């Protein structure tokens, strides 16, 4: 064997059981690399590829006539760079993409459902409106401050009624108010505390033992719907006008307002819708307005006292509906 053959080195590749050799001479290598190449041993690889690539020489370049391959580079022991091709088929790529897209879409849908459920669970906490059993919105009862002439305070209702009968014989109106500390007998109502003192002196001339007192009627334990609360607000406004007008006329105060002053309020109360809870009080305050209007024509004191009686009756009903 000549020296040329001895210095030949080669690479043998077995593809699906068939061998192919690729031989190069050391003389083909650059001068400084000849000695290094001589010391290297021959490398051999056995690659088993699909049958479609059995007769394709393009395997060494990573190219096929109809398919694309993933090419990886490799340096063998002789320092020669070789390439390996791994085929990724199109159906496999489609399957991988479908799995990734499906997973991403499922994650997005899950997040949306979770967010909606969280919003629904929070919503009842953000909406804190209290709705009564009747289904109507509750309303606050307007506070009523009254300046009254007191005829006495009693430990029992029977004792209060006994004095009430004696006062009625003198043509003085009266109403019994049940309070926490007893039963109060009230004989008149005025616009202010000073005015109630003057009214008390007037009623004392009828032979009654009298005092004056300021009474606050506030919202108690009972609840009411907003319609009833709005109606009572109109009635309370008319009550104050009628109370001042009737008491001033009784004590001879010329500054008493006439019916033209409270005519609009009277009309507003008349136009209120019927309500079993407030209809009786509505009747009392409208009756007082009518009696005062009659007094302007007749000038009879008895009509003023009767108007005072209706206003006291209105206050009794107001206290009951407030639950105080």
CSV table of C-alpha atoms in Angstrom, one decimal:
chain,number,residue,atom,x,y,z
A,1,UNK,CA,0.0,0.0,0.0
A,2,UNK,CA,1.4,3.3,-1.0
A,3,UNK,CA,1.9,6.2,1.4
A,4,UNK,CA,-1.0,8.1,-0.1
A,5,UNK,CA,-3.4,5.3,0.8
A,6,UNK,CA,-2.0,5.0,4.3
A,7,UNK,CA,-2.6,8.7,4.9
A,8,UNK,CA,-6.1,8.6,3.9
A,9,UNK,CA,-8.7,9.0,6.6
A,10,UNK,CA,-12.4,8.4,6.2
A,11,UNK,CA,-15.8,8.6,7.9
A,12,UNK,CA,-18.3,5.8,7.5
A,13,UNK,CA,-22.1,6.4,8.0
A,14,UNK,CA,-24.6,3.6,8.2
A,15,UNK,CA,-28.1,4.7,7.2
A,16,UNK,CA,-30.8,2.0,7.7
A,17,UNK,CA,-28.2,-0.7,7.5
A,18,UNK,CA,-26.4,0.6,4.5
A,19,UNK,CA,-22.9,2.0,4.8
A,20,UNK,CA,-21.6,5.1,3.0
A,21,UNK,CA,-18.0,6.2,3.3
A,22,UNK,CA,-16.6,9.6,3.0
A,23,UNK,CA,-12.7,9.6,2.6
A,24,UNK,CA,-10.4,12.5,2.6
A,25,UNK,CA,-6.6,12.6,2.3
A,26,UNK,CA,-4.3,14.2,4.8
A,27,UNK,CA,-2.8,16.1,1.9
A,28,UNK,CA,-6.1,17.9,1.6
A,29,UNK,CA,-5.6,19.3,5.0
A,30,UNK,CA,-3.6,22.4,5.7
A,31,UNK,CA,0.0,21.8,6.4
A,32,UNK,CA,0.0,22.4,10.2
A,33,UNK,CA,-3.0,20.1,10.6
A,34,UNK,CA,-1.6,17.0,8.9
A,35,UNK,CA,0.1,15.7,12.0
A,36,UNK,CA,-2.9,16.3,14.2
A,37,UNK,CA,-5.2,14.5,11.7
A,38,UNK,CA,-2.9,11.5,11.6
A,39,UNK,CA,-3.2,11.0,15.3
A,40,UNK,CA,-7.0,10.9,15.2
A,41,UNK,CA,-8.9,7.6,14.9
A,42,UNK,CA,-11.6,7.0,12.5
A,43,UNK,CA,-15.1,7.9,13.7
A,44,UNK,CA,-18.2,5.9,12.8
A,45,UNK,CA,-21.9,6.9,13.3
A,46,UNK,CA,-24.9,4.7,12.7
A,47,UNK,CA,-28.0,6.8,12.0
A,48,UNK,CA,-31.3,5.2,11.4
A,49,UNK,CA,-33.7,7.5,9.6
A,50,UNK,CA,-37.2,6.9,8.2
A,51,UNK,CA,-37.5,5.0,5.0
A,52,UNK,CA,-38.5,8.1,3.1
A,53,UNK,CA,-34.9,9.3,3.5
A,54,UNK,CA,-33.1,6.0,2.7
A,55,UNK,CA,-31.9,7.0,-0.7
A,56,UNK,CA,-31.6,10.8,-0.2
A,57,UNK,CA,-28.0,12.1,-0.4
A,58,UNK,CA,-29.3,15.5,0.9
A,59,UNK,CA,-29.2,14.1,4.5
A,60,UNK,CA,-25.7,15.5,4.9
A,61,UNK,CA,-26.8,19.1,4.0
A,62,UNK,CA,-30.0,19.0,6.1
A,63,UNK,CA,-32.2,19.6,3.0
A,64,UNK,CA,-34.9,17.4,1.4
A,65,UNK,CA,-36.8,17.8,-1.7
A,66,UNK,CA,-40.2,18.0,-0.1
A,67,UNK,CA,-39.7,18.4,3.7
A,68,UNK,CA,-37.9,20.7,6.1
A,69,UNK,CA,-35.5,19.4,8.7
A,70,UNK,CA,-34.1,20.6,12.0
A,71,UNK,CA,-30.3,20.6,11.5
A,72,UNK,CA,-27.8,20.2,14.4
A,73,UNK,CA,-24.0,20.5,13.9
A,74,UNK,CA,-21.5,18.0,15.4
A,75,UNK,CA,-17.7,17.8,15.4
A,76,UNK,CA,-16.4,14.3,15.1
A,77,UNK,CA,-13.1,13.2,16.7
A,78,UNK,CA,-11.2,14.2,13.5
A,79,UNK,CA,-12.4,17.7,13.9
A,80,UNK,CA,-14.6,17.6,10.8
A,81,UNK,CA,-17.9,19.3,11.2
A,82,UNK,CA,-20.9,17.1,10.5
A,83,UNK,CA,-24.7,17.8,10.6
A,84,UNK,CA,-27.5,15.8,12.0
A,85,UNK,CA,-31.1,16.3,10.7
A,86,UNK,CA,-34.2,15.7,12.8
A,87,UNK,CA,-37.4,15.8,10.9
A,88,UNK,CA,-40.4,17.6,12.6
A,89,UNK,CA,-43.5,16.7,10.6
A,90,UNK,CA,-46.2,19.3,9.9
A,91,UNK,CA,-49.0,17.3,11.7
A,92,UNK,CA,-47.0,17.3,14.9
A,93,UNK,CA,-46.5,21.1,14.7
A,94,UNK,CA,-50.2,21.6,14.2
A,95,UNK,CA,-51.0,19.4,17.2
A,96,UNK,CA,-48.5,21.3,19.4
A,97,UNK,CA,-49.9,24.7,18.3
A,98,UNK,CA,-53.5,23.5,18.9
A,99,UNK,CA,-52.6,22.3,22.5
A,100,UNK,CA,-50.9,25.6,23.3
A,101,UNK,CA,-53.8,27.7,21.9
A,102,UNK,CA,-56.4,25.6,23.7
A,103,UNK,CA,-54.6,25.9,27.0
A,104,UNK,CA,-54.3,29.6,26.6
A,105,UNK,CA,-57.9,30.1,25.7
A,106,UNK,CA,-59.0,27.9,28.6
A,107,UNK,CA,-56.9,29.9,31.1
A,108,UNK,CA,-58.4,33.2,29.8
A,109,UNK,CA,-62.0,31.8,30.1
A,110,UNK,CA,-61.3,30.5,33.6
A,111,UNK,CA,-60.0,33.9,34.8
A,112,UNK,CA,-63.1,35.7,33.4
A,113,UNK,CA,-65.5,33.3,35.2
A,114,UNK,CA,-63.6,33.7,38.4
A,115,UNK,CA,-63.6,37.5,38.1
A,116,UNK,CA,-67.4,37.5,37.5
A,117,UNK,CA,-68.1,35.3,40.5
A,118,UNK,CA,-66.0,37.5,42.7
A,119,UNK,CA,-67.9,40.6,41.5
A,120,UNK,CA,-71.2,38.9,42.3
A,121,UNK,CA,-70.1,38.0,45.8
A,122,UNK,CA,-68.9,41.5,46.5
A,123,UNK,CA,-72.0,43.2,45.1
A,124,UNK,CA,-74.4,42.4,48.0
A,125,UNK,CA,-71.7,43.9,50.3
A,126,UNK,CA,-71.5,47.2,48.3
A,127,UNK,CA,-75.5,47.5,48.1
A,128,UNK,CA,-76.4,48.2,51.8
A,129,UNK,CA,-79.9,49.7,51.4
A,130,UNK,CA,-82.3,48.5,54.1
A,131,UNK,CA,-85.8,47.5,52.8
A,132,UNK,CA,-88.6,46.8,55.2
A,133,UNK,CA,-90.8,43.6,55.1
A,134,UNK,CA,-93.5,45.6,53.4
A,135,UNK,CA,-91.3,46.1,50.4
A,136,UNK,CA,-91.4,49.9,50.7
A,137,UNK,CA,-88.5,52.1,51.6
A,138,UNK,CA,-88.5,53.2,55.2
A,139,UNK,CA,-88.8,56.9,56.1
A,140,UNK,CA,-87.8,59.0,59.2
A,141,UNK,CA,-90.6,60.5,61.2
A,142,UNK,CA,-90.0,64.2,61.5
A,143,UNK,CA,-89.4,65.4,65.0
A,144,UNK,CA,-92.2,67.5,66.5
A,145,UNK,CA,-91.5,70.1,69.3
A,146,UNK,CA,-94.7,71.2,71.0
A,147,UNK,CA,-95.3,73.9,73.7
A,148,UNK,CA,-98.2,72.7,75.8
A,149,UNK,CA,-100.3,73.8,78.7
A,150,UNK,CA,-100.3,71.0,81.3
A,151,UNK,CA,-103.2,70.2,83.5
A,152,UNK,CA,-101.5,67.6,85.7
A,153,UNK,CA,-99.4,64.4,85.8
A,154,UNK,CA,-100.9,61.2,87.2
A,155,UNK,CA,-99.6,57.7,88.0
A,156,UNK,CA,-102.6,56.0,86.5
A,157,UNK,CA,-104.8,56.6,83.4
A,158,UNK,CA,-108.0,56.4,85.6
A,159,UNK,CA,-106.8,59.3,87.7
A,160,UNK,CA,-106.0,61.3,84.6
A,161,UNK,CA,-109.5,60.6,83.1
A,162,UNK,CA,-111.2,61.8,86.3
A,163,UNK,CA,-109.6,65.2,86.1
A,164,UNK,CA,-110.2,65.3,82.3
A,165,UNK,CA,-114.0,65.0,82.9
A,166,UNK,CA,-113.9,67.9,85.4
A,167,UNK,CA,-112.0,70.1,82.9
A,168,UNK,CA,-114.5,69.2,80.1
A,169,UNK,CA,-117.3,70.5,82.2
A,170,UNK,CA,-115.6,73.9,82.0
A,171,UNK,CA,-115.5,73.7,78.1
A,172,UNK,CA,-111.7,73.3,78.2
A,173,UNK,CA,-110.4,70.7,75.6
A,174,UNK,CA,-107.9,68.1,76.9
A,175,UNK,CA,-106.0,65.0,75.9
A,176,UNK,CA,-104.1,62.4,77.9
A,177,UNK,CA,-100.6,61.6,76.9
A,178,UNK,CA,-99.0,58.4,78.2
A,179,UNK,CA,-95.3,59.0,78.9
A,180,UNK,CA,-92.6,56.9,80.5
A,181,UNK,CA,-93.1,58.6,83.9
A,182,UNK,CA,-96.9,58.7,84.0
A,183,UNK,CA,-100.0,60.1,82.4
A,184,UNK,CA,-100.1,63.7,81.4
A,185,UNK,CA,-103.2,65.8,80.9
A,186,UNK,CA,-102.6,68.6,78.3
A,187,UNK,CA,-105.1,71.4,77.9
A,188,UNK,CA,-103.7,73.6,75.1
A,189,UNK,CA,-100.9,74.1,72.5
A,190,UNK,CA,-99.0,77.2,71.5
A,191,UNK,CA,-96.2,78.3,69.2
A,192,UNK,CA,-93.5,79.0,71.8
A,193,UNK,CA,-92.8,78.4,75.5
A,194,UNK,CA,-93.5,82.0,76.3
A,195,UNK,CA,-96.8,81.9,74.5
A,196,UNK,CA,-97.8,78.7,76.3
A,197,UNK,CA,-97.3,80.5,79.6
A,198,UNK,CA,-99.8,83.2,78.5
A,199,UNK,CA,-102.2,80.5,77.3
A,200,UNK,CA,-101.9,78.8,80.7
A,201,UNK,CA,-103.0,82.0,82.4
A,202,UNK,CA,-105.9,82.3,80.1
A,203,UNK,CA,-107.1,78.8,80.8
A,204,UNK,CA,-106.6,79.3,84.5
A,205,UNK,CA,-109.4,81.8,84.3
A,206,UNK,CA,-111.6,78.8,83.6
A,207,UNK,CA,-110.8,77.4,87.0
A,208,UNK,CA,-108.1,74.9,85.8
A,209,UNK,CA,-104.8,74.1,87.6
A,210,UNK,CA,-102.3,74.7,84.9
A,211,UNK,CA,-98.5,74.6,84.1
A,212,UNK,CA,-96.6,75.0,80.9
A,213,UNK,CA,-94.3,72.4,79.3
A,214,UNK,CA,-92.1,71.8,76.3
A,215,UNK,CA,-92.5,68.3,74.8
A,216,UNK,CA,-90.4,66.6,72.1
A,217,UNK,CA,-92.0,63.8,70.1
A,218,UNK,CA,-89.3,61.8,68.3
A,219,UNK,CA,-89.0,58.7,66.3
A,220,UNK,CA,-89.5,55.7,68.5
A,221,UNK,CA,-89.3,51.9,68.0
A,222,UNK,CA,-91.9,51.9,65.2
A,223,UNK,CA,-91.0,52.0,61.6
A,224,UNK,CA,-93.0,53.6,58.8
A,225,UNK,CA,-92.9,53.7,55.0
A,226,UNK,CA,-91.6,56.8,53.2
A,227,UNK,CA,-95.1,57.8,51.9
A,228,UNK,CA,-96.5,58.0,55.5
A,229,UNK,CA,-93.4,60.0,56.6
A,230,UNK,CA,-93.8,62.5,53.8
A,231,UNK,CA,-97.5,62.9,54.6
A,232,UNK,CA,-96.8,63.5,58.3
A,233,UNK,CA,-94.2,66.1,57.4
A,234,UNK,CA,-96.9,68.2,55.6
A,235,UNK,CA,-99.3,67.8,58.5
A,236,UNK,CA,-96.7,68.9,61.1
A,237,UNK,CA,-96.0,72.0,59.1
A,238,UNK,CA,-99.8,72.9,59.1
A,239,UNK,CA,-100.0,72.0,62.8
A,240,UNK,CA,-97.4,74.6,63.7
A,241,UNK,CA,-99.3,77.4,61.8
A,242,UNK,CA,-102.6,76.5,63.3
A,243,UNK,CA,-101.2,76.1,66.8
A,244,UNK,CA,-99.7,79.6,66.7
A,245,UNK,CA,-102.8,81.2,65.1
A,246,UNK,CA,-105.3,79.7,67.6
A,247,UNK,CA,-103.2,80.4,70.7
A,248,UNK,CA,-102.6,84.0,69.7
A,249,UNK,CA,-106.2,84.6,69.0
A,250,UNK,CA,-107.1,83.2,72.5
A,251,UNK,CA,-104.7,85.4,74.4
A,252,UNK,CA,-105.6,88.5,72.2
A,253,UNK,CA,-102.4,88.7,70.2
A,254,UNK,CA,-103.2,90.8,67.1
A,255,UNK,CA,-100.2,89.2,65.2
A,256,UNK,CA,-102.2,86.0,64.7
A,257,UNK,CA,-102.0,84.8,61.1
A,258,UNK,CA,-105.2,84.5,59.1
A,259,UNK,CA,-106.4,81.7,56.9
A,260,UNK,CA,-104.7,83.1,53.8
A,261,UNK,CA,-101.3,82.4,55.4
A,262,UNK,CA,-101.9,78.7,55.9
A,263,UNK,CA,-104.3,78.2,52.9
A,264,UNK,CA,-101.7,76.5,50.7
A,265,UNK,CA,-100.6,74.2,53.5
A,266,UNK,CA,-104.2,73.2,54.0
A,267,UNK,CA,-104.7,72.4,50.3
A,268,UNK,CA,-101.5,70.3,50.3
A,269,UNK,CA,-102.7,68.2,53.2
A,270,UNK,CA,-106.2,67.8,51.6
A,271,UNK,CA,-104.5,66.4,48.5
A,272,UNK,CA,-102.5,63.8,50.4
A,273,UNK,CA,-103.4,60.2,49.4
A,274,UNK,CA,-105.5,58.1,51.7
A,275,UNK,CA,-103.4,56.2,54.3
A,276,UNK,CA,-105.0,54.2,57.2
A,277,UNK,CA,-102.0,55.0,59.3
A,278,UNK,CA,-102.4,58.8,59.0
A,279,UNK,CA,-105.9,59.5,57.9
A,280,UNK,CA,-107.2,60.2,61.5
A,281,UNK,CA,-104.4,62.7,62.1
A,282,UNK,CA,-105.2,64.3,58.7
A,283,UNK,CA,-108.8,64.7,59.7
A,284,UNK,CA,-107.8,66.3,63.0
A,285,UNK,CA,-105.6,69.0,61.5
A,286,UNK,CA,-108.0,69.8,58.7
A,287,UNK,CA,-110.8,70.1,61.2
A,288,UNK,CA,-108.7,72.6,63.2
A,289,UNK,CA,-108.1,74.6,60.0
A,290,UNK,CA,-111.8,74.8,59.3
A,291,UNK,CA,-112.7,75.9,62.8
A,292,UNK,CA,-110.1,78.7,62.7
A,293,UNK,CA,-111.5,79.8,59.3
A,294,UNK,CA,-115.0,79.9,60.9
A,295,UNK,CA,-113.7,81.9,63.8
A,296,UNK,CA,-112.5,84.7,61.5
A,297,UNK,CA,-116.1,85.2,60.5
A,298,UNK,CA,-117.9,84.5,63.8
A,299,UNK,CA,-115.3,85.6,66.4
A,300,UNK,CA,-116.5,82.9,68.8
A,301,UNK,CA,-113.9,81.7,71.4
A,302,UNK,CA,-115.5,78.3,71.5
A,303,UNK,CA,-114.4,77.6,68.0
A,304,UNK,CA,-110.8,78.5,69.0
A,305,UNK,CA,-111.0,76.1,71.9
A,306,UNK,CA,-112.4,73.4,69.7
A,307,UNK,CA,-109.6,74.0,67.2
A,308,UNK,CA,-107.2,73.6,70.2
A,309,UNK,CA,-108.8,70.3,71.0
A,310,UNK,CA,-108.3,69.0,67.5
A,311,UNK,CA,-104.7,70.0,67.5
A,312,UNK,CA,-104.2,68.1,70.8
A,313,UNK,CA,-105.8,65.1,69.3
A,314,UNK,CA,-103.4,65.3,66.4
A,315,UNK,CA,-100.5,65.3,68.8
A,316,UNK,CA,-101.8,62.2,70.6
A,317,UNK,CA,-102.0,60.3,67.3
A,318,UNK,CA,-98.5,61.5,66.3
A,319,UNK,CA,-97.1,60.2,69.6
A,320,UNK,CA,-98.7,56.8,69.1
A,321,UNK,CA,-97.5,56.4,65.5
A,322,UNK,CA,-94.0,57.4,66.5
A,323,UNK,CA,-93.8,54.7,69.2
A,324,UNK,CA,-92.2,57.1,71.7
